[in-house]
XYZ file of C-alpha atoms in Angstrom:
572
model
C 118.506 66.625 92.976
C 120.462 68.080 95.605
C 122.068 71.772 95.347
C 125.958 71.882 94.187
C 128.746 72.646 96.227
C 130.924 75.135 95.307
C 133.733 73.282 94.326
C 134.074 69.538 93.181
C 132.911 66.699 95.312
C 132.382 63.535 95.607
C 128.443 64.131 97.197
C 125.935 62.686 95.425
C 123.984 64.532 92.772
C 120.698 62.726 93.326
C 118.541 60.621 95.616
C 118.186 57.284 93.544
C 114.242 55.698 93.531
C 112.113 56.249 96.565
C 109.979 53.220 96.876
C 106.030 54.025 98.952
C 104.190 51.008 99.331
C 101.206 53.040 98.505
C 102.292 53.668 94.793
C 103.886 50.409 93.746
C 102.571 47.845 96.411
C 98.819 48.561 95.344
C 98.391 46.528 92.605
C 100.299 43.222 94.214
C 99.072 40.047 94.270
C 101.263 38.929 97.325
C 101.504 42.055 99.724
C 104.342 40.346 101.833
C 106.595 38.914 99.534
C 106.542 42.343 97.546
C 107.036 44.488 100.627
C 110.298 41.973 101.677
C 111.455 42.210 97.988
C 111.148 46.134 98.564
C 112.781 46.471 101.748
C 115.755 43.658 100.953
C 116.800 46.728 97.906
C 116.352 49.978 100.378
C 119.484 50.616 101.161
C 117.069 52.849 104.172
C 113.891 52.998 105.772
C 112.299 56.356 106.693
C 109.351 55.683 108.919
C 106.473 58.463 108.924
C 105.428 58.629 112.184
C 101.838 59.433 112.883
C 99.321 58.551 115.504
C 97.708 56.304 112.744
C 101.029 54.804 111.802
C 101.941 54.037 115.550
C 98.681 51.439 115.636
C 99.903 50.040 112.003
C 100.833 46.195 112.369
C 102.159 46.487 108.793
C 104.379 49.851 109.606
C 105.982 47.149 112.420
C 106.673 44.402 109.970
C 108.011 46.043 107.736
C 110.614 48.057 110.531
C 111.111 44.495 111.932
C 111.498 43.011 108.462
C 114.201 45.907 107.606
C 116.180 45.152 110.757
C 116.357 41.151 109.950
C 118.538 41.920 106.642
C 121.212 44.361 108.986
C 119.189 47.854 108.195
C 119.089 48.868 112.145
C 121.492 51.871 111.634
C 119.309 53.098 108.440
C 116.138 53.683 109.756
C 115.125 57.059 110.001
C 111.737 58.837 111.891
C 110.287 61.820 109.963
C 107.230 62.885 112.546
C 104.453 64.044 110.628
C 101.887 64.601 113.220
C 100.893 64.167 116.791
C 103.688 64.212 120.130
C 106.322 62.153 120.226
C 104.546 59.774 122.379
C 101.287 58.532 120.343
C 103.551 58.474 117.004
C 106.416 56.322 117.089
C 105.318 52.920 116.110
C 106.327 50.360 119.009
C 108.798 48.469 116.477
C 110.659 51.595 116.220
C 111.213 51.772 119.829
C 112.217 48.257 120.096
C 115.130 48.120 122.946
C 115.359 51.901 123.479
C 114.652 52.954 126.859
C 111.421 54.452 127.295
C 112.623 58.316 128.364
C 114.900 58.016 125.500
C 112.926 58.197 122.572
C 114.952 58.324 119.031
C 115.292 61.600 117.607
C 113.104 62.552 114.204
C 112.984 65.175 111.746
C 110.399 67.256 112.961
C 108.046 67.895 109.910
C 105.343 69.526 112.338
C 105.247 73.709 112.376
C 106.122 73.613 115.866
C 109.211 71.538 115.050
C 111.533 72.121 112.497
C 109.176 72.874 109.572
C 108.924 71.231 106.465
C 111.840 72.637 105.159
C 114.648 72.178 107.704
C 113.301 68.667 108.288
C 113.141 67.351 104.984
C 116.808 68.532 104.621
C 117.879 66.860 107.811
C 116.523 63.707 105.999
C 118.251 64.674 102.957
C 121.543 65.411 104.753
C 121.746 61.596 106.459
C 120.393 59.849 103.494
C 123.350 61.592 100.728
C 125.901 61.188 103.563
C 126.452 65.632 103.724
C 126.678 67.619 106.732
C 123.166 69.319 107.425
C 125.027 73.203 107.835
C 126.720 72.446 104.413
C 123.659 71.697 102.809
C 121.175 74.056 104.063
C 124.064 76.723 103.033
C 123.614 75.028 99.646
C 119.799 75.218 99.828
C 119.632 78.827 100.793
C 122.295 79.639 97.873
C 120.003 77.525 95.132
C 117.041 79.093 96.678
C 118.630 83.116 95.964
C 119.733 81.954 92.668
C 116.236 80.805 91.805
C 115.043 84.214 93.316
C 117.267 86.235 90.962
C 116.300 84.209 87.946
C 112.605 85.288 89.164
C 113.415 89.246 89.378
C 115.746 88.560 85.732
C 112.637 87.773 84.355
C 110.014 89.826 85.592
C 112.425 92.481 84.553
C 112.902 91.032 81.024
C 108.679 91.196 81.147
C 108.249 94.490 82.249
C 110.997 95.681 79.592
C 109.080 94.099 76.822
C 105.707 94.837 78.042
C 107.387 98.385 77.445
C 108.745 97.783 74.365
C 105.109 96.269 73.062
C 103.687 99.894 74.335
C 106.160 101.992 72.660
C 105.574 99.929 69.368
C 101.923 100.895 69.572
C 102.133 104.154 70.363
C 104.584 104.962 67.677
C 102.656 103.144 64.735
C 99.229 104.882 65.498
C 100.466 108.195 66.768
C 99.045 110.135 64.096
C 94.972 108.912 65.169
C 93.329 111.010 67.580
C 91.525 107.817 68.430
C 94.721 105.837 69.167
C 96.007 109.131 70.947
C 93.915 108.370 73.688
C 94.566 104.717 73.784
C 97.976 105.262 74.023
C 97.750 107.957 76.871
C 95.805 105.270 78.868
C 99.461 102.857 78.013
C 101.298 105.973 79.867
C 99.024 105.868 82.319
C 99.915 101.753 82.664
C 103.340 102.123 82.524
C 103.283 105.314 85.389
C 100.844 103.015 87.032
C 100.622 99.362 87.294
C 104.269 98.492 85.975
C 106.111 101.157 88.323
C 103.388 99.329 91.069
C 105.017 96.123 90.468
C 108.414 97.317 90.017
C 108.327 98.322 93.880
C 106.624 95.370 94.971
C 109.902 93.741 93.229
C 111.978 96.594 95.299
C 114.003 97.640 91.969
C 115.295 101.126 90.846
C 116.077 99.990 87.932
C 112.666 98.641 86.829
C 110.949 101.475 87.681
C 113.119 103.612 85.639
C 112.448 101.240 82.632
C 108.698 101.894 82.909
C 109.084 105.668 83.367
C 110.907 105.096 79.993
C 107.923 104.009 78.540
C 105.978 107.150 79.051
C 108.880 109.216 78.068
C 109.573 108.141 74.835
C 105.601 108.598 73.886
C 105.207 112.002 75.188
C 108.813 113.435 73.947
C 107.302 112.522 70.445
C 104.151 114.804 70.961
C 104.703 118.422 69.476
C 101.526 119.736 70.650
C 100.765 118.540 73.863
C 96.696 118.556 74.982
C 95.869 118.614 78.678
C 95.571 114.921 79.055
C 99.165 114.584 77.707
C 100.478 117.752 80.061
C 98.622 115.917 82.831
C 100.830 112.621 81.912
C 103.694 114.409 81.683
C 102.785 116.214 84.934
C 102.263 112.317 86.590
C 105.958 111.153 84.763
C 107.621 113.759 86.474
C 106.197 112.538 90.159
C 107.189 109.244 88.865
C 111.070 110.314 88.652
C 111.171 112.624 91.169
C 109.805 110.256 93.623
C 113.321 107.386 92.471
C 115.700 110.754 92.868
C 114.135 110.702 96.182
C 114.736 107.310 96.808
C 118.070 107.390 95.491
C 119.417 110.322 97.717
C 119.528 112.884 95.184
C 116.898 115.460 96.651
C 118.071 118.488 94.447
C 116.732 116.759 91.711
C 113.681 115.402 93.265
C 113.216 118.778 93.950
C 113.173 119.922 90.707
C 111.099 117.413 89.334
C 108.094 117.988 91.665
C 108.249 121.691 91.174
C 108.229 121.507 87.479
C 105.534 118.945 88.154
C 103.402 121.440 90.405
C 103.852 123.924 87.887
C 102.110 121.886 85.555
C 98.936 120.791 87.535
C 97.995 123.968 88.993
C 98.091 125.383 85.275
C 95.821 122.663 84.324
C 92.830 122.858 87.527
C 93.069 126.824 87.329
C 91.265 126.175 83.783
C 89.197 123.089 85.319
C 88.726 123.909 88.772
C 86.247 121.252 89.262
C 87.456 118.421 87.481
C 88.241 116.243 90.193
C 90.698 114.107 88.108
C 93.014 117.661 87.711
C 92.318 118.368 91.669
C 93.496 114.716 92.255
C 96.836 115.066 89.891
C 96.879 118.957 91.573
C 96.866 116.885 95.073
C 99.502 114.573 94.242
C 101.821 117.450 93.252
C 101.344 119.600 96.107
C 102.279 116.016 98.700
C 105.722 115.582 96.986
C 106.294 118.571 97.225
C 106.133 118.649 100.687
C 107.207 115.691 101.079
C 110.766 117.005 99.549
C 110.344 120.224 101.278
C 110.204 118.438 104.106
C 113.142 116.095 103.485
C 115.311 119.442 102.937
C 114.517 120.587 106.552
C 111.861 122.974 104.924
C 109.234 122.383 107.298
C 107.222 125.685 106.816
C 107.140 124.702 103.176
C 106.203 121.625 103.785
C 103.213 122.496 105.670
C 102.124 124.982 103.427
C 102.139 121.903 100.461
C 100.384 119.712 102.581
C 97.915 122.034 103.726
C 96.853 122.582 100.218
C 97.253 119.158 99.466
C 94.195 118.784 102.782
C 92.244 121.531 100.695
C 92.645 119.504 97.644
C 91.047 116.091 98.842
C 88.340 118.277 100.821
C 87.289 119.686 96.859
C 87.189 116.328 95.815
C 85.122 114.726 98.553
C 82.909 118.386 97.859
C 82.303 117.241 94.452
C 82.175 113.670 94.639
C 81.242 113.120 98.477
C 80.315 109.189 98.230
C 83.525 108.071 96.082
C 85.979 106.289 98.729
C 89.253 107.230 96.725
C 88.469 110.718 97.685
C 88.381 109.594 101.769
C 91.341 108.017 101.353
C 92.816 111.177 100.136
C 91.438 113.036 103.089
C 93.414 110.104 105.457
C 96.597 110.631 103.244
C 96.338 114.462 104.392
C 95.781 113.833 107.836
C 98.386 111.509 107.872
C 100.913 114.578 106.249
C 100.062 117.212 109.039
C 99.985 114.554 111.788
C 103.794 113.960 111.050
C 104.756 117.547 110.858
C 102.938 118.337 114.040
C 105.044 115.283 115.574
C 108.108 116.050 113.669
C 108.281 119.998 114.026
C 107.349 120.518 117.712
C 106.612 116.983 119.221
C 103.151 118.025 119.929
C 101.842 114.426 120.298
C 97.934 115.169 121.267
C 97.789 117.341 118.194
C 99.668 114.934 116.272
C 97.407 111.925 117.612
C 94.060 113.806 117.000
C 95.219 113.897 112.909
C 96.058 110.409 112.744
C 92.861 108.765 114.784
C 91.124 111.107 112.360
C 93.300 108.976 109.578
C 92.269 105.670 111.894
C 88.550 106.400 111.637
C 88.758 107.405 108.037
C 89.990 104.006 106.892
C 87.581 101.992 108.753
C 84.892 103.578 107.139
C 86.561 102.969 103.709
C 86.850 99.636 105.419
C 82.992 99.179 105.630
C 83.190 99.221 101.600
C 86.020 97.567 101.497
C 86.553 95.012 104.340
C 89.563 93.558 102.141
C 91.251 96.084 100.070
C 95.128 95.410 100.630
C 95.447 99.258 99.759
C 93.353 100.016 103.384
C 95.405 97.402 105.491
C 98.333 98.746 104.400
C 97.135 102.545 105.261
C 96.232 101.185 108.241
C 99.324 99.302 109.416
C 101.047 102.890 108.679
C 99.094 104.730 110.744
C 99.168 102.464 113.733
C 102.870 102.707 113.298
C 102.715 106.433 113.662
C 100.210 106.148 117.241
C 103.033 103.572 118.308
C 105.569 106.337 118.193
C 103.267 108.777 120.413
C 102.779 106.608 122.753
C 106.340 105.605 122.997
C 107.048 109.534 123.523
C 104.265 109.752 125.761
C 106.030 106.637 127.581
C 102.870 104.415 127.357
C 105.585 101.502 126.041
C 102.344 99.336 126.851
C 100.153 101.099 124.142
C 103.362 101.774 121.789
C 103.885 97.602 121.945
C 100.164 96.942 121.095
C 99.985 99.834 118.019
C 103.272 98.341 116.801
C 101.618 94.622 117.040
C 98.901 95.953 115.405
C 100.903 96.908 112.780
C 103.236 93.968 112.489
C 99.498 91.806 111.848
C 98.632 93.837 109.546
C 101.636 93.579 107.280
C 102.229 89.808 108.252
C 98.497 89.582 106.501
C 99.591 90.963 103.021
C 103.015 89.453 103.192
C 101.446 86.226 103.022
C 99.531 87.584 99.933
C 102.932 88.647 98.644
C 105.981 87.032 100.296
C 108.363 88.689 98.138
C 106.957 92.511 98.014
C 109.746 94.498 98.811
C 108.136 97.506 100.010
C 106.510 95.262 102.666
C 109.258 93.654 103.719
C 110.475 97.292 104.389
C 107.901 98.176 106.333
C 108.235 95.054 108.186
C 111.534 96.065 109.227
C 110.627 99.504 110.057
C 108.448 97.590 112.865
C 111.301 95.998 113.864
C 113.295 99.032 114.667
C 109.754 100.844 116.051
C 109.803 97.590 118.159
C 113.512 97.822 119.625
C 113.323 101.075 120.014
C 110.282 100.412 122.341
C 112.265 98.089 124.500
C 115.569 100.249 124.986
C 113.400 103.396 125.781
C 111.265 101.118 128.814
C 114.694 99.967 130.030
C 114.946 96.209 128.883
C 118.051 96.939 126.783
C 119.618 93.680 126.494
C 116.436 92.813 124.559
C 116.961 95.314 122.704
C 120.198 94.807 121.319
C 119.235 91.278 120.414
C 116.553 92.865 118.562
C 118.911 95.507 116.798
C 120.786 92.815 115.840
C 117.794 90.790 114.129
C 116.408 94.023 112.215
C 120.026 94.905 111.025
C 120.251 91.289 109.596
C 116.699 91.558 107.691
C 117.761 95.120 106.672
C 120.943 94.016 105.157
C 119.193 91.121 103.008
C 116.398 93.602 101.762
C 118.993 95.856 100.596
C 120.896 93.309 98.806
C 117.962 93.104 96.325
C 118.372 96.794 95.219
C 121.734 98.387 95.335
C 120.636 101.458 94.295
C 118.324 102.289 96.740
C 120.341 104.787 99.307
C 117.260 104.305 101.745
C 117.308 100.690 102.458
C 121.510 101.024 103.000
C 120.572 103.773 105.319
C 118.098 101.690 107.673
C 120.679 98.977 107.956
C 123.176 101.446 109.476
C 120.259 102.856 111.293
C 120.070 99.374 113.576
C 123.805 99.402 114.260
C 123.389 103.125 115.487
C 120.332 102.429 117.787
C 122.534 99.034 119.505
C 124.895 101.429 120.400
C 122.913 103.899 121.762
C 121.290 100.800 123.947
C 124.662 99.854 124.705
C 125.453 103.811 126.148
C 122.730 103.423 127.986
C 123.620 100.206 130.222
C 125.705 100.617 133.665
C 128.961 100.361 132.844
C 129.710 97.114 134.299
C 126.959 95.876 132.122
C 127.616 97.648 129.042
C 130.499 96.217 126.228
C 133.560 97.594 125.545
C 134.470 100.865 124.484
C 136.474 99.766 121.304
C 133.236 97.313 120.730
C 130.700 100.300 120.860
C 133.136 102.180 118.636
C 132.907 99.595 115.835
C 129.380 100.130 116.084
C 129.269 103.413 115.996
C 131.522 103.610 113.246
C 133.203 106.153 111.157
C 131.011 109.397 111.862
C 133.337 111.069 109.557
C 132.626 108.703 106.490
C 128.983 109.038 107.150
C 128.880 112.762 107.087
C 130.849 112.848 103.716
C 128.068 110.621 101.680
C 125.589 113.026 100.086
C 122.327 113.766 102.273
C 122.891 111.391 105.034
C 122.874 114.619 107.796
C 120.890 112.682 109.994
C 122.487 110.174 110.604
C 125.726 111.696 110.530
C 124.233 113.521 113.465
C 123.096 110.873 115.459
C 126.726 109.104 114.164
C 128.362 111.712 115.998
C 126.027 112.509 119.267
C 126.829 108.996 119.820
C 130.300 108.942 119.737
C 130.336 112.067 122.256
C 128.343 109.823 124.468
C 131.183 107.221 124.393
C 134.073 110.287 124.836
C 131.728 111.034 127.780
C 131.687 107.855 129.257
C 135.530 106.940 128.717
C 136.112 110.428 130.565
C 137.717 112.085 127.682
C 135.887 115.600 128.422
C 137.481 117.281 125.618
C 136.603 114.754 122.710
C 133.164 115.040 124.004
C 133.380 118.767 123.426
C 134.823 118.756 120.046
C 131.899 116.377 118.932
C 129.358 118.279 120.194
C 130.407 121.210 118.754
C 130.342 119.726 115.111
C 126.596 119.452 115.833
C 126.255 123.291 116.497
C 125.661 123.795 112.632
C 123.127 120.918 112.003
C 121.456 118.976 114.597
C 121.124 122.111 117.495
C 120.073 124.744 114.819
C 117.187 122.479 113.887
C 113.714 124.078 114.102
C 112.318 120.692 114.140
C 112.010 118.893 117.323
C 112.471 115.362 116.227
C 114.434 114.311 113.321
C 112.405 113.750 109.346
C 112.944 110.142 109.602
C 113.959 108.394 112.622
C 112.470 110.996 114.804
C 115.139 111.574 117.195
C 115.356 114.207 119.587
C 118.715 115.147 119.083
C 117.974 118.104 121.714
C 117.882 115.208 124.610
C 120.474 113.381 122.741
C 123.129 116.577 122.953
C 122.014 116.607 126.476
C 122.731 113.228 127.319
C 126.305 113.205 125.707
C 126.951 116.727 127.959
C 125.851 115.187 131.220
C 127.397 111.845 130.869
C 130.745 112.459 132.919
């Protein structure tokens, strides 16, 4: 059936019967006839051309039996294998020239696919223009992706709704207590887990849901349920994060800290307290640092380092506890990067991570959880070497990366948290190529990232962050742009559409940093139109953010907005 249009047509709605001699000729007590009977009813012929069907004298008769009743103008190639030379069957190229050979739909990889060739087929066959219907294809294909995500949603809800059923009828047991603290533990766990992979707000809220309603019907809480509750606030304060709204994240891992180091000052050695203690202390930096708290922030993740290094004391052979000791490498790597750009302290913490995860690795060899560790931290010894300006080495830890995640993405096409990190390479990538001076590259690779950016936030409208890396790419193609000669370079009015509204930006709610680099931009392009004075005024709106920063490069883009200030004041 092919995909509707969008408004009334007169296409046709379906293919009619596809005779293969393979299916209906088999049983035939007179091949020839049958095959002639077949072929006078086609009203086409699509040939598949393969090496083996290029020595076939019964692919030839039956071309050169097609062409005897008038069919010369329907018969269509579909190359299925080998080059163009060893497939086409000699009937085929009956009275075409021999460097003119007819054009196929390319069903190999290295052609058009499977996918774009068996439309091209489709397109000639139901008389519709191929651009028409692949728009139709893509628009069936979404539609069949939202009717996915509309009912993994509807699962997850009534997986929550079973939960909540159970916990409420056997609340009063002791026995079914536990049992239903190990359902919180699900529902914080595994269905927020698969709620990211499907890159919705939304469904992770419903499974934090879950856990509330259980634990805001316990009077008297035990530990276990204060350590849930402890693990439900992470939960939420980790989507106010996500959503932009870092007061409240705030307030939800302090209230969550609060909680665990109660709880492991009366257990200090239970390593499942130190763990939920751990976990506490990293979002807490983690939103200390997102504030521009950076000696905060080190202090959380510091303890979160001494944390994992109790665990792996008690339990020294259990490889969760390593990969807590990467984790915290990986925390004071980026603040050493981040706060003063010190990138051979920064790199010693995160080949420390490196190392840590291959020997999880030897355990391991194909835990998804390692690959994607790894693929993070070769992302992170891309950026020093970029700053180092080893573009060689940043290229190769950035391909390294971009295997990596290619790897699990074919485990799980549609993970959305993936496909984010996929397009953080991208940007990693371009950013790589504008910094060693092949800019035009760059912009063409802007461009692409922006595009995959703005389709990955389509799935999730409430998540600020994935709006924010789109406008990220259009930022970074003008800053390649102000970095061409002039002669070389667009427009000014063109790089002003790109950089935008600077104004707008800096009004949304805790978007400073790329208000900042917004407006260091636009400077840049005062600078470079010779308007000294709008330059000025710019840079002077930066005097109260960007300058005053302790931190040399920016919390997530790292830019140097020192250099960048710099730039826009020695442009003229």
């Amino acid at each position: 059936m092919l995909p509707r249009h969008d408004v009334c047509s007169d296409d046709p709605r379906y293919l009619k019967h596809v005779f293969r001699d393979r299916d209906e000729l088999a049983a035939a007590s007179d091949l020839t006839a049958s095959v002639e009977s077949a072929l006078a009813a086609s009203s086409a012929v699509i040939v598949v051309c393969t090496p083996a069907a290029a020595k076939s004298d019964w692919v030839d008769r039956e071309i050169t039996a097609f062409r005897s009743i008038g069919g010369n103008e329907r018969i269509f190639a579909a190359l299925a294998s080998g080059s163009l030379n060893e497939a086409y069957p000699l009937a085929l190229l009956a009275g075409v020239p021999a460097h003119h050979l007819p054009l196929a739909a390319d069903f190999r990889k290295k052609g058009d696919g499977f996918r774009l060739a068996l439309l091209k087929l489709v397109a000639v066959l139901a008389g519709v223009g191929l651009d028409d219907l692949i728009r139709r294809d893509a628009r069936r294909r979404r539609h069949r992706l939202l009717l996915i995500a509309a009912v993994a949603f509807c699962a997850i809800i009534a997986a929550g709704v079973l939960i909540w059923t159970m916990l409420q009828a056997r609340a009063g047991e002791e026995r079914e207590r536990t049992r239903s603290l190990a359902s919180v533990d699900y529902a914080l766990t595994e269905l927020r887990d698969r709620a990211k992979g499907a890159g919705s707000l939304g469904m992770r809220d419903a499974a934090n849901d879950v856990a509330a309603r259980y634990l805001m019907t316990t009077a008297t809480m035990s530990d276990d349920e204060l350590g849930a509750s402890a693990k439900l606030l992470l939960a939420r304060g980790e989507d106010s994060e996500a959503r932009g709204d870092y007061v409240a994240a705030q307030r939800q891992f302090a209230a969550a800290l609060t909680l665990t180091s109660r709880l492991v000052a009366a257990r200090p050695n239970d390593t499942k307290r130190i763990f939920d203690h751990g976990q506490a202390l990293y979002w807490v930096g983690f939103i200390s640092w997102r504030l521009g708290a950076s000696d905060r922030a080190e202090a959380a993740f510091t303890g979160y380092a001494a944390a994992s290094a109790d665990l792996l004391r008690i339990e020294p052979d259990k490889p969760s506890w390593l990969f807590e000791r990467a984790y915290a490498a990986d925390n004071l790597g980026m603040l050493a990067l981040r706060r003063t750009k010190n990138v051979t302290r920064a790199a010693a913490f995160f080949n420390d991570e490196l190392a840590t995860y291959r020997e999880i690795q030897r355990h391991r060899p194909t835990d998804v959880t390692v690959i994607k560790a790894m693929a993070d931290t070769d992302g992170w010894l891309g950026d020093i070497a970029r700053l180092r300006g080893d573009y060689l080495g940043a290229a190769a830890a950035r391909q390294s990366q971009r295997v990596r995640l290619t790897a699990l993405l074919l485990l799980d096409p549609r993970n959305a948290e993936l496909r984010s990190a996929m397009i953080a390479n991208q940007l990693a990538v371009a950013r790589i190529a504008a910094d060693s001076g092949a800019l035009a590259v760059a912009v063409a690779q802007f461009d692409a990232g922006r595009a995959a950016a703005a389709t990955l936030a389509e799935t999730d409208p409430d998540d600020v962050s994935l709006r924010r890396k789109v406008r990220v790419f259009e930022l970074f193609k003008a800053r390649a742009w102000l970095v061409m000669p002039p002669p070389t370079r667009p427009s000014p009015a063109v790089i002003a559409a790109a950089i935008g509204d600077c104004a707008a930006e800096r009004a949304r709610a805790k978007n400073t940093e790329l208000a900042d680099f917004c407006t260091v931009l636009a400077a840049r392009l005062a600078a470079a139109t010779g308007d000294r004075g709008g330059r000025d005024a710019l840079l002077a709106l930066l005097t109260k953010t960007a300058s005053s920063r302790r931190d040399a490069l920016s919390e997530r883009w790292g830019i140097d907005f020192a250099h960048e200030i710099e730039m826009a004041r020695t442009a003229l």
